[in-house]
Amino acid sequence: MKILQINSHYNQGGAARIVACIHRQLLRAGEESYVAFGRGRVPEEPNIYRIDKPAEIYISALESRVTGINGWGNRAAAKRLIRLMEKVRPDVVHMHTLHGYYVNLPMLFRYLNVRQIPCVWTFHDCHAFVGNCGYYFACGKWKDGCGKCPNLAGYPSSLFFDFTAFMWRRKKELFTSGERKVIVSPSDWLTGEAKKSFFGKYPCITIRNGIDVNNTFFLRDRGACREKYGYQPGEKLVLGIAVGYSDPRKGAKYIIRLAKDLERKAKVILIGWERKNDAMLEGCTNVIPLPSTSSIEMLAEYYSLADVFVLPSLAENYATTALESMACGTPVVGFEVGGIPEQLSGGRGIVVKPGDQQAFTAAVEKVLEGGGTLLGRERLAEAIRRENSTEKMTEAYLEIYGRLIRGDL
C-alpha cells in the first residue's frame, strides 16, 4: 500500500511524534509510506517532504489574525502538496492536524473529493468540526453552526473579525463531500464528539495513540538518570512539559501555584520554558525552568527521573506526554478533561476536577508520599507497553487502510 500522511509538523510535539511513529513502522512493515508536513526541520529520513516555506507561514498567520479566516491561505503550499500526491498516487491519504497556517483547505479537499481518494483523518483536537478553535471548552455552538465566538483570541486567533459561522459552513461542505472517509480519534471522548458533529455520517472509531516503547520510552534506572542531570537520589521531583506555557489552556498557573505550595517538599522541573514567561515565576524558589529540547532521549530520561508528571491542561484529547511518562514508569496527575480520565484509569494516575488547585496539589502530594493504589513503576510501564505500542497502533491503522481500499467501510 502507498500511504501519505499530512500534518503540520514531523516528530516535533505530540501529534507529530505519532506521525513519525506510524511512518517508521509502516516502512518496517514493508509498506510504501510518505509524509508531507508544513513547518519545522526536515529530517534525514526517507520519503518526508516539507510543503511550506517559513515566509509563507508567517504571511498566512498574519492574514488569519487580521481577517479571522484560517486555512484559506497557503495556495503555493497546497499546490506543492497536490504535485506530491500526483507523483506518489497514494492509495490512502492519512490526515492529522490541518490547522497551523500551512495548507489551503479548499484546494486540498477539492482535490481529494474530486478524485475520491480514500482518507483517514485522525483528530488530535476539535478544530475539524468547529468554526475555528482547537478546543471549544463549554461552548456548544459547533453542534449546529458557530458564530459570535466567545474565544476569538484563542488559537488560531483573530484580532478583529468573527468568521467562525462562515468557516463552520464551509468546513461542513468541504469535509463531508465524498464517501470514502474514516474518522479516527485516540480517545473515546473525542470519538463521541465527532459522532455528534457533521462527521457523524462517516465511520468514527477510536485507535489509541502509540509510542516507541522499545527503543525510547521504557523503564530506566531512576538513580542513574538523576545522577546524569545533577539531581539527588532522595529529592522529590515533579515534572511538567509543554509547548507554550503562556497559553491559558496549558494550565501553567496551576503548576506554578503547585510549586509554591510544595516549596519545602519538592522541586518542579518545567521543560519547554521560554524566557518571555519568566515573570510568571516570581516568588518561586523551587522551579527549574528548562528550554525545549529536540532530544527524545533526554525527554525519556527526565520522565524516568521524576516522581510524578503533571498535566494541568484545561482541555485535552489523549496526551502523548502522559503516555511517554507512564511508559517510563512515572504516574501522572491531571485534570478530568477530554480523554485524560481514559488514560489515567486503572491506577495509572490521578484525575481531579478541572481548575481545582487544592485537589491538584493534594493529588501530587499523595503520589510523592507513595499513597493511594497507583501501579508500581514496572506494572505501569508494562501496561503502556501492552496497550500503547507503535506496533499495535500501526496494525490498527493498516487494517483501516485495507478496509477502505477494499470498500469494506
XYZ file of C-alpha atoms in Angstrom:
409
model
C 0.000 0.000 0.000
C 1.020 3.613 -0.592
C 0.166 5.783 2.411
C 0.657 9.560 2.513
C 0.337 11.280 5.895
C -0.245 15.033 6.197
C 0.485 17.023 9.379
C 1.638 20.449 10.484
C 4.966 19.126 11.874
C 7.086 15.978 11.794
C 8.350 14.436 15.044
C 8.040 17.736 16.963
C 5.292 17.622 19.580
C 2.682 15.014 20.435
C 0.733 14.546 17.192
C 3.904 14.966 15.129
C 5.618 12.145 17.022
C 2.587 9.943 16.330
C 3.009 10.681 12.616
C 6.700 9.766 12.818
C 5.938 6.522 14.650
C 3.364 5.456 12.044
C 5.686 6.359 9.156
C 8.642 4.417 10.548
C 6.538 1.407 11.463
C 4.910 1.323 8.011
C 8.356 1.316 6.398
C 9.469 -1.501 8.703
C 6.347 -3.430 7.704
C 7.303 -3.120 4.036
C 4.646 -0.560 3.096
C 5.322 2.478 0.897
C 4.976 5.398 3.306
C 5.274 9.150 2.729
C 4.819 12.226 4.929
C 4.033 15.807 3.900
C 4.357 18.427 6.652
C 4.190 22.182 6.871
C 6.734 23.567 9.290
C 9.891 22.637 11.133
C 13.161 20.902 10.390
C 13.382 18.396 7.540
C 14.777 15.152 8.998
C 17.236 12.824 7.318
C 14.626 10.132 6.796
C 13.179 8.699 3.582
C 10.010 9.979 1.872
C 9.443 13.069 4.021
C 8.595 16.392 2.372
C 8.075 19.874 3.768
C 5.491 21.645 1.625
C 5.657 25.134 3.125
C 8.276 27.862 3.427
C 8.743 29.896 6.626
C 7.837 33.205 4.974
C 4.593 31.717 3.644
C 3.607 30.525 7.109
C 4.270 33.946 8.653
C 2.188 35.618 5.958
C -0.629 33.106 6.409
C -0.600 33.574 10.197
C -0.769 37.344 9.781
C -3.629 37.076 7.271
C -5.502 34.775 9.635
C -5.156 37.153 12.567
C -6.254 40.167 10.523
C -9.112 38.603 8.539
C -10.257 35.980 11.038
C -10.242 33.283 8.326
C -7.916 30.346 8.976
C -6.997 27.724 6.404
C -7.767 29.709 3.256
C -4.192 30.908 2.542
C -1.076 28.932 1.600
C -2.061 28.323 -2.012
C 1.572 27.744 -3.035
C 1.984 25.072 -0.343
C -1.268 23.394 -1.405
C -0.019 23.278 -4.996
C 3.205 21.592 -3.825
C 1.169 19.087 -1.841
C -1.058 18.320 -4.828
C 2.001 17.859 -7.044
C 3.382 15.419 -4.483
C 0.111 13.476 -4.444
C 0.092 13.418 -8.254
C 3.593 11.947 -8.144
C 3.037 9.422 -5.349
C -0.535 8.389 -6.259
C -1.315 7.243 -2.695
C -3.834 4.501 -2.045
C -4.827 6.279 1.177
C -4.263 9.824 2.425
C -3.979 9.905 6.218
C -4.569 13.422 7.551
C -3.753 14.625 11.034
C -3.593 18.271 12.210
C -4.516 20.537 9.296
C -4.511 23.869 11.128
C -1.234 25.692 11.715
C -1.187 28.172 8.824
C 0.387 25.727 6.384
C -2.199 24.431 3.915
C -5.163 25.689 1.894
C -8.163 23.631 2.998
C -10.457 24.269 -0.015
C -7.722 23.325 -2.503
C -6.770 20.181 -0.600
C -10.317 18.879 -0.167
C -11.448 19.709 -3.671
C -8.565 17.573 -4.930
C -9.317 14.693 -2.538
C -13.071 14.774 -3.151
C -12.949 15.024 -6.948
C -10.507 12.119 -7.169
C -12.341 10.135 -4.487
C -9.110 9.267 -2.709
C -9.749 7.173 0.422
C -8.996 9.255 3.501
C -8.302 8.526 7.140
C -8.443 11.618 9.330
C -7.078 11.388 12.873
C -8.444 14.108 15.137
C -5.878 15.302 17.680
C -8.202 18.122 18.762
C -11.614 19.556 17.819
C -10.612 22.010 15.082
C -12.047 19.991 12.170
C -15.682 20.285 13.278
C -15.789 23.706 14.938
C -15.640 27.150 13.355
C -12.060 27.891 14.250
C -10.803 26.925 17.708
C -8.857 23.827 18.708
C -10.965 23.207 21.826
C -14.430 24.602 22.460
C -14.415 24.266 26.287
C -18.024 24.823 27.449
C -19.266 26.262 24.145
C -21.742 24.066 22.269
C -22.323 26.206 19.178
C -20.324 23.805 16.992
C -23.184 21.298 17.027
C -25.400 23.496 14.843
C -23.114 26.212 13.473
C -20.697 28.649 15.047
C -20.812 32.451 15.205
C -20.439 35.154 17.851
C -17.419 33.204 19.042
C -16.608 33.629 22.758
C -12.959 32.643 22.164
C -11.744 34.680 19.185
C -8.476 35.404 20.990
C -7.717 31.690 21.341
C -5.570 29.809 18.851
C -5.916 30.250 15.881
C -6.626 33.818 16.978
C -8.480 36.615 15.195
C -7.781 40.220 16.134
C -10.793 41.857 14.545
C -13.408 39.768 12.748
C -15.597 36.780 13.560
C -15.886 34.474 10.554
C -16.497 31.326 12.592
C -20.020 30.844 11.185
C -18.672 31.096 7.618
C -15.824 28.663 8.324
C -18.133 26.165 10.025
C -20.434 26.121 6.971
C -17.565 25.851 4.508
C -15.854 23.131 6.542
C -19.044 21.103 6.605
C -19.393 21.474 2.842
C -15.744 20.656 2.061
C -15.057 17.987 4.652
C -18.213 15.920 4.186
C -18.174 15.705 0.382
C -17.153 12.281 -0.813
C -17.844 8.970 0.822
C -14.513 7.229 1.347
C -13.516 8.700 4.703
C -12.932 7.290 8.182
C -12.621 9.500 11.262
C -10.244 8.315 13.981
C -9.556 9.657 17.445
C -7.230 8.290 20.133
C -9.861 8.864 22.836
C -13.403 7.576 23.208
C -14.348 11.089 24.342
C -13.377 12.733 21.054
C -14.775 9.844 19.006
C -18.102 10.502 20.699
C -17.901 14.229 19.972
C -17.080 13.542 16.315
C -20.190 11.374 16.031
C -22.305 14.310 17.250
C -20.788 16.622 14.621
C -21.287 16.761 10.851
C -18.710 13.950 10.621
C -21.310 11.574 12.073
C -22.164 10.423 8.526
C -18.787 8.625 8.420
C -17.424 5.740 10.495
C -15.934 7.290 13.662
C -13.632 4.949 15.562
C -11.047 5.004 18.344
C -7.441 3.965 17.828
C -5.229 4.631 20.836
C -2.042 6.588 20.270
C 1.111 4.509 20.277
C 4.668 5.433 21.229
C 8.075 3.812 20.837
C 8.123 1.677 23.976
C 11.031 -0.474 22.792
C 13.795 1.975 21.904
C 12.922 5.263 23.621
C 10.178 5.337 26.234
C 10.871 2.443 28.571
C 11.708 1.810 32.212
C 15.145 3.238 33.016
C 17.239 3.359 36.159
C 15.891 6.365 38.077
C 19.072 6.830 40.098
C 21.298 6.799 37.025
C 19.115 9.374 35.262
C 19.179 11.638 38.309
C 22.936 11.374 38.612
C 23.358 12.249 34.914
C 21.414 15.516 35.269
C 22.598 16.502 38.747
C 19.612 15.582 40.944
C 19.912 13.856 44.314
C 18.541 10.323 44.942
C 16.172 11.379 47.723
C 14.798 14.562 46.147
C 11.106 14.788 45.315
C 10.836 15.830 41.663
C 7.720 16.984 39.808
C 7.897 17.252 36.004
C 5.869 19.301 33.532
C 6.340 19.526 29.767
C 4.551 21.880 27.397
C 4.885 23.903 24.233
C 3.632 27.376 25.073
C 3.205 27.858 28.810
C 1.688 31.275 28.044
C -1.396 29.543 26.593
C -4.030 29.502 29.383
C -5.253 26.108 28.128
C -1.973 24.545 29.240
C -2.680 25.486 32.849
C 0.776 26.811 33.754
C -0.702 28.811 36.633
C -1.691 25.579 38.371
C 1.860 24.210 38.159
C 3.301 27.477 39.482
C 0.827 27.549 42.378
C 1.705 23.895 42.992
C 5.401 24.792 43.124
C 4.734 27.457 45.754
C 2.610 25.041 47.793
C 5.397 22.435 47.692
C 8.270 24.877 48.181
C 9.853 22.913 51.038
C 8.803 19.487 49.771
C 9.731 19.170 46.095
C 11.415 20.674 43.066
C 9.338 21.373 39.961
C 11.024 20.921 36.566
C 9.381 22.651 33.596
C 10.630 21.613 30.141
C 9.697 23.839 27.212
C 10.038 27.057 29.196
C 10.574 30.334 27.348
C 12.333 33.300 28.916
C 9.462 35.594 27.908
C 7.399 33.851 30.618
C 9.915 34.436 33.443
C 7.628 36.933 35.165
C 5.244 34.047 35.874
C 7.882 32.511 38.156
C 8.102 35.462 40.531
C 8.227 34.180 44.088
C 9.076 30.598 43.065
C 12.315 29.269 44.559
C 11.961 25.595 43.659
C 11.193 25.760 39.915
C 13.814 24.578 37.427
C 12.851 26.017 34.003
C 14.433 24.260 31.024
C 14.094 25.139 27.325
C 12.507 22.868 24.747
C 14.678 20.038 23.526
C 14.746 18.103 20.277
C 16.323 15.148 22.099
C 13.703 12.459 22.644
C 16.304 10.549 24.667
C 16.624 13.468 27.082
C 12.848 13.653 27.469
C 12.699 9.944 28.280
C 15.413 10.332 30.910
C 13.585 13.251 32.531
C 10.337 11.267 32.583
C 12.309 8.492 34.281
C 13.949 10.627 36.964
C 10.713 12.334 38.046
C 8.432 11.073 40.812
C 5.288 12.411 39.131
C 4.332 14.046 35.843
C 1.716 16.825 35.958
C -0.738 17.605 33.158
C -2.897 20.611 34.166
C -4.423 21.230 30.724
C -7.941 22.634 30.853
C -8.760 20.949 27.531
C -7.017 17.892 26.123
C -7.590 14.899 23.884
C -5.237 11.971 24.578
C -1.919 13.380 25.708
C 1.175 11.782 24.198
C 3.273 13.201 27.032
C 1.191 11.274 29.556
C 1.801 8.032 27.643
C 5.520 8.741 27.441
C 5.761 9.410 31.165
C 3.854 6.262 32.133
C 5.922 4.152 29.725
C 8.953 5.320 31.720
C 7.269 4.231 34.951
C 6.163 7.661 36.197
C 2.486 8.221 37.135
C 0.500 11.278 36.046
C -1.737 13.790 37.798
C -4.094 15.730 35.556
C -7.474 17.370 35.255
C -10.598 15.403 34.382
C -10.967 16.706 30.836
C -11.251 15.113 27.393
C -9.569 11.734 27.164
C -7.332 12.158 30.218
C -9.545 10.032 32.525
C -9.303 7.191 29.990
C -5.520 7.401 30.032
C -5.119 7.515 33.801
C -7.646 4.834 34.744
C -6.672 1.597 36.438
C -4.133 3.087 38.843
C -2.008 4.834 36.217
C -2.568 8.272 37.675
C -4.995 10.596 39.401
C -7.539 12.958 37.838
C -9.153 15.835 39.710
C -11.847 18.372 38.930
C -10.642 20.908 36.323
C -9.255 24.055 37.910
C -9.381 22.691 41.469
C -5.983 23.835 42.737
C -6.370 22.329 46.183
C -7.261 18.902 44.812
C -4.487 19.125 42.200
C -1.834 19.888 44.809
C -3.198 17.200 47.165
C -3.065 14.579 44.405
C 0.570 15.418 43.613
C 1.441 15.240 47.326
C -0.286 11.868 47.527
C 1.884 10.491 44.722
C 5.064 11.961 46.216
C 4.251 10.320 49.555
C 3.606 6.950 47.926
C -0.039 6.826 48.949
C -3.055 5.508 47.111
C -3.452 2.486 44.863
C -1.301 3.533 41.935
C 0.532 0.925 39.914
C 4.204 0.441 40.668
C 6.791 1.540 38.133
C 7.183 -1.857 36.465
C 3.451 -2.582 36.230
C 2.766 0.926 34.929
C 5.381 0.654 32.195
C 4.132 -2.811 31.265
C 0.552 -1.558 30.892
C 1.661 1.062 28.365
C 3.870 -1.458 26.519
C 0.874 -3.734 26.206
C -1.735 -1.180 25.157
C 0.053 1.772 23.553
C 2.900 0.468 21.429
C 3.652 1.832 17.982
C 3.183 -1.675 16.598
C -0.329 -2.054 17.994
C -1.378 1.397 16.770
C 0.015 0.874 13.268
C -1.593 -2.570 12.950
C -4.957 -0.950 13.690
C -4.353 1.712 11.042
C -3.216 -0.873 8.500
C -6.493 -2.712 8.987
C -8.436 0.528 8.384
C -6.358 1.366 5.301
C -7.034 -2.075 3.830
C -10.747 -1.964 4.524
C -11.022 1.494 2.966
C -9.242 0.357 -0.195
C -11.402 -2.774 -0.429
C -14.570 -0.767 0.142
C -15.438 -2.561 3.405
C -16.018 0.744 5.217
